[in-house]
Coordinates of C-alpha atoms in Angstrom, one line a residue:
M10 CA 230.6 186.1 18.2
I11 CA 230.8 182.4 17.4
K12 CA 232.6 181.6 14.1
L13 CA 231.7 178.3 12.5
K14 CA 234.0 176.8 9.8
Y15 CA 233.0 173.6 8.1
N16 CA 234.3 171.7 5.1
S17 CA 232.1 170.3 2.3
G18 CA 231.8 166.9 4.0
Q19 CA 230.6 168.5 7.2
I20 CA 228.1 170.6 5.4
I21 CA 226.7 167.5 3.7
L22 CA 226.5 165.8 7.1
L23 CA 224.8 168.8 8.6
A24 CA 222.2 168.7 5.8
L25 CA 221.5 165.1 6.5
L26 CA 221.2 165.8 10.2
L27 CA 218.7 168.6 9.5
L28 CA 216.7 166.3 7.4
S29 CA 216.8 163.6 10.1
F30 CA 215.7 166.3 12.7
L31 CA 212.8 167.5 10.5
C32 CA 211.7 163.9 9.7
F33 CA 211.8 162.9 13.3
N34 CA 209.6 165.9 14.4
S35 CA 207.1 165.3 11.6
L36 CA 206.7 161.6 12.2
N37 CA 206.6 161.6 15.9
H38 CA 203.6 162.9 17.9
T39 CA 204.3 161.5 21.3
P40 CA 205.3 164.3 23.7
S41 CA 206.2 162.1 26.7
N42 CA 209.4 160.3 25.7
T43 CA 210.6 161.6 22.3
V44 CA 209.5 165.2 21.7
I45 CA 209.2 167.4 24.7
K46 CA 205.9 169.4 24.9
T47 CA 206.6 173.1 24.7
D48 CA 204.8 176.4 24.1
K49 CA 206.8 177.0 20.9
P50 CA 208.9 175.1 18.3
L51 CA 209.6 171.5 18.9
T52 CA 212.8 170.4 20.6
L53 CA 214.5 167.1 20.4
N54 CA 214.9 165.1 23.6
P55 CA 218.7 165.2 24.4
N56 CA 219.0 161.4 24.2
I57 CA 217.4 161.4 20.7
A58 CA 219.6 164.3 19.7
R59 CA 222.7 162.3 20.6
I60 CA 221.5 159.3 18.6
I61 CA 220.9 161.2 15.4
S62 CA 224.0 163.3 15.7
L63 CA 225.9 160.6 13.8
G64 CA 229.2 161.3 15.7
A65 CA 229.1 165.0 15.2
P66 CA 227.4 166.3 18.3
K67 CA 229.1 169.7 18.2
L68 CA 227.8 170.3 14.7
V69 CA 224.3 169.5 15.7
S70 CA 224.6 171.7 18.9
S71 CA 225.8 174.6 16.7
Y72 CA 222.8 174.2 14.4
L73 CA 220.4 174.0 17.4
W74 CA 221.9 177.1 18.9
M75 CA 221.5 179.1 15.7
L76 CA 218.0 177.8 15.2
T77 CA 217.1 178.7 18.8
M78 CA 218.4 182.2 18.4
L79 CA 216.4 182.6 15.1
Q80 CA 213.2 181.3 16.7
S81 CA 213.6 183.1 20.1
D82 CA 210.8 185.3 21.4
I83 CA 210.2 187.7 24.3
D84 CA 207.1 186.1 25.6
H85 CA 207.0 185.0 29.2
T86 CA 206.6 181.3 29.5
K87 CA 203.1 180.1 30.3
E88 CA 204.2 176.7 31.4
D89 CA 206.6 175.3 34.0
R90 CA 209.4 175.4 31.5
S91 CA 210.0 177.5 28.4
W92 CA 210.6 175.7 25.1
M93 CA 214.0 177.4 25.0
F94 CA 215.0 175.7 28.2
Y95 CA 214.7 172.3 26.5
R96 CA 216.7 173.5 23.6
F97 CA 219.5 174.7 25.9
K98 CA 219.4 171.3 27.7
A99 CA 219.7 169.5 24.4
I100 CA 222.6 171.6 23.4
S101 CA 224.3 171.0 26.7
S102 CA 223.9 167.3 26.3
L103 CA 225.4 167.4 22.8
D104 CA 228.3 169.8 23.7
P105 CA 228.8 170.2 27.5
Y106 CA 231.5 172.7 27.0
F107 CA 229.5 175.1 24.9
F108 CA 230.0 178.0 27.3
E109 CA 227.7 180.6 25.5
N110 CA 224.8 178.1 25.9
Y111 CA 225.0 178.5 29.7
L112 CA 225.9 182.1 29.9
Y113 CA 223.4 183.6 27.4
G114 CA 220.9 180.8 27.6
G115 CA 220.6 181.3 31.4
L116 CA 220.3 185.0 31.0
Y117 CA 217.6 184.7 28.3
L118 CA 215.6 182.3 30.5
S119 CA 215.9 184.4 33.6
I120 CA 215.4 187.9 32.2
I121 CA 213.4 187.5 29.0
K122 CA 211.4 184.3 29.3
N123 CA 210.9 184.5 33.1
D124 CA 211.7 180.8 33.4
L125 CA 213.6 181.3 36.6
R126 CA 213.9 177.6 37.6
G127 CA 215.0 176.8 34.1
A128 CA 217.7 179.5 34.3
E129 CA 218.8 178.0 37.7
D130 CA 219.2 174.6 36.1
I131 CA 221.1 175.9 33.1
Y132 CA 223.5 177.9 35.3
N133 CA 224.2 174.9 37.6
E134 CA 224.8 172.7 34.6
G135 CA 227.3 175.2 33.3
L136 CA 229.1 175.4 36.6
K137 CA 229.7 171.7 36.4
F138 CA 232.0 172.3 33.5
Y139 CA 233.1 175.9 34.3
P140 CA 233.2 175.9 38.1
S141 CA 235.4 179.0 38.2
S142 CA 233.5 181.2 35.8
L143 CA 232.9 184.5 37.4
D144 CA 230.0 185.3 35.0
L145 CA 228.2 182.1 35.7
L146 CA 228.6 182.4 39.4
W147 CA 227.3 186.0 39.4
N148 CA 224.4 185.2 37.1
A149 CA 223.4 182.1 39.2
G150 CA 223.6 184.1 42.4
F151 CA 221.7 187.0 41.0
N152 CA 219.0 184.8 39.6
L153 CA 218.5 183.1 43.0
C154 CA 218.6 186.2 45.1
F155 CA 216.9 188.9 43.0
E156 CA 214.7 186.9 40.7
L157 CA 213.6 183.9 42.8
K158 CA 214.0 185.8 46.1
E159 CA 216.0 182.9 47.7
C160 CA 219.0 184.9 48.8
P161 CA 220.3 182.3 51.4
K162 CA 220.7 179.8 48.5
A163 CA 222.9 182.3 46.7
I164 CA 225.5 182.4 49.4
P165 CA 227.7 179.7 48.0
Y166 CA 227.8 181.3 44.6
F167 CA 228.6 184.8 45.9
T168 CA 231.2 183.5 48.3
K169 CA 233.1 181.6 45.7
L170 CA 232.8 184.5 43.3
I171 CA 234.4 186.9 45.8
N172 CA 237.2 184.5 46.5
L173 CA 238.0 184.1 42.8
D174 CA 237.4 187.7 41.7
T175 CA 240.9 189.0 42.4
D176 CA 240.4 191.9 39.9
M177 CA 237.1 192.8 41.6
R178 CA 235.0 192.8 38.5
F179 CA 232.0 192.2 40.6
K180 CA 232.6 194.7 43.4
I181 CA 229.0 194.7 44.5
A182 CA 229.0 191.0 45.2
S183 CA 230.6 191.4 48.7
S184 CA 228.0 194.0 49.6
I185 CA 225.2 191.7 48.5
L186 CA 226.6 188.7 50.4
S187 CA 227.1 190.8 53.5
K188 CA 223.5 192.0 53.4
I189 CA 222.3 188.4 53.0
H190 CA 224.2 187.4 56.2
I191 CA 222.9 190.4 58.0
K192 CA 219.3 189.6 57.1
E193 CA 219.9 186.1 58.3
E194 CA 221.1 187.5 61.7
N195 CA 224.7 186.8 61.1
K196 CA 225.9 190.4 61.3
K197 CA 229.5 189.7 62.3
L198 CA 230.1 187.4 59.3
G199 CA 228.4 190.1 57.1
F200 CA 230.8 192.7 58.5
M201 CA 233.9 190.6 57.9
I202 CA 232.9 189.8 54.3
L203 CA 232.3 193.5 53.5
Y204 CA 235.5 194.5 55.4
T205 CA 237.6 192.1 53.5
S206 CA 236.5 193.5 50.2
Y207 CA 236.8 197.1 51.5
Q208 CA 240.5 196.5 52.2
K209 CA 241.1 195.7 48.5
M210 CA 239.1 198.6 47.1
P211 CA 240.9 201.6 45.5
D212 CA 240.0 205.0 46.9
G213 CA 236.9 206.5 45.5
Q214 CA 233.1 206.9 46.0
L215 CA 232.4 203.2 46.3
K216 CA 235.0 202.7 49.0
E217 CA 233.6 205.8 50.9
R218 CA 230.1 204.4 50.7
V219 CA 231.2 201.0 51.9
E220 CA 233.2 202.7 54.7
K221 CA 230.0 204.3 56.0
N222 CA 228.1 201.0 55.8
L223 CA 230.9 199.3 57.8
Y224 CA 230.8 202.1 60.4
E225 CA 227.0 201.7 60.9
L226 CA 227.2 197.9 60.9
K227 CA 230.0 197.8 63.5
K228 CA 228.2 200.3 65.7
E229 CA 225.1 198.1 65.6
I230 CA 227.0 195.0 66.4
D231 CA 228.9 196.6 69.3
Y232 CA 225.7 198.2 70.7
E233 CA 223.9 194.9 70.7
C234 CA 226.9 193.4 72.5
F235 CA 226.8 196.2 75.0
K236 CA 223.1 195.8 75.6
G237 CA 223.5 192.1 76.1
N238 CA 226.0 192.6 78.9
E239 CA 228.6 190.5 77.0
T240 CA 232.2 190.7 78.2
S241 CA 234.0 190.8 74.9
C242 CA 232.4 193.9 73.5
E243 CA 234.6 196.5 71.6
D244 CA 234.8 200.0 73.0
F245 CA 235.8 201.8 69.8
D246 CA 234.0 202.4 66.5
F247 CA 235.2 201.7 63.0
F248 CA 237.2 205.0 62.9
G249 CA 238.8 204.3 66.3
K250 CA 236.7 206.7 68.4
R251 CA 235.4 205.5 71.8
Y252 CA 231.7 204.8 72.1
N253 CA 229.5 206.6 74.5
F254 CA 226.7 204.0 74.9
S255 CA 224.3 204.4 77.7
K256 CA 221.7 201.9 78.9

């Protein structure tokens, strides 16, 4: 929950800013350069927002955030970009370190508004300022792989997430990354990624499930090696038992 504390001077300034915002929107009817055309409430162009912020960009960004939440809807966007996307972009321009704007803004665009490219843009913008955020990395990778169906593009996000996630908050990330590599015909790399995470896992159902997956994956890799008459094939399965392959 974001707590906002302003003194009387800031409140007066905010009131003036709101009046400027309303006047600007009422007087300007040109969508190309000043007001961005959207399917819902008008949104200031980020450059204009900075100009009228009068040296208090964080104050304006807080107002825009609250206004956006109040006006938010659950309708899927009917255009290339949702009106909320432009709001989140304006907020980012005013306050690049407004973390919730990227985290919840991206989620809202991806899950609620179905503005998947807009969500991708917002997540990437957030990762410029919070490159080690596990939540942003996970959300960005999830949006690419499961919403946009572009799993190979999600590899860098999941890879970095796994390397940073020492407490294994996102245990499933390694399994997802492994499957992406397997689907891209890089089964050995997929096995190594999954095995690295398996070694860190505490005993339990998840580890047992991953263990079975590792066994099947290793068996498949070794069998393909055997069928291809390669010389460096392994003779033992994941549990140390000798294979009995026959051509």
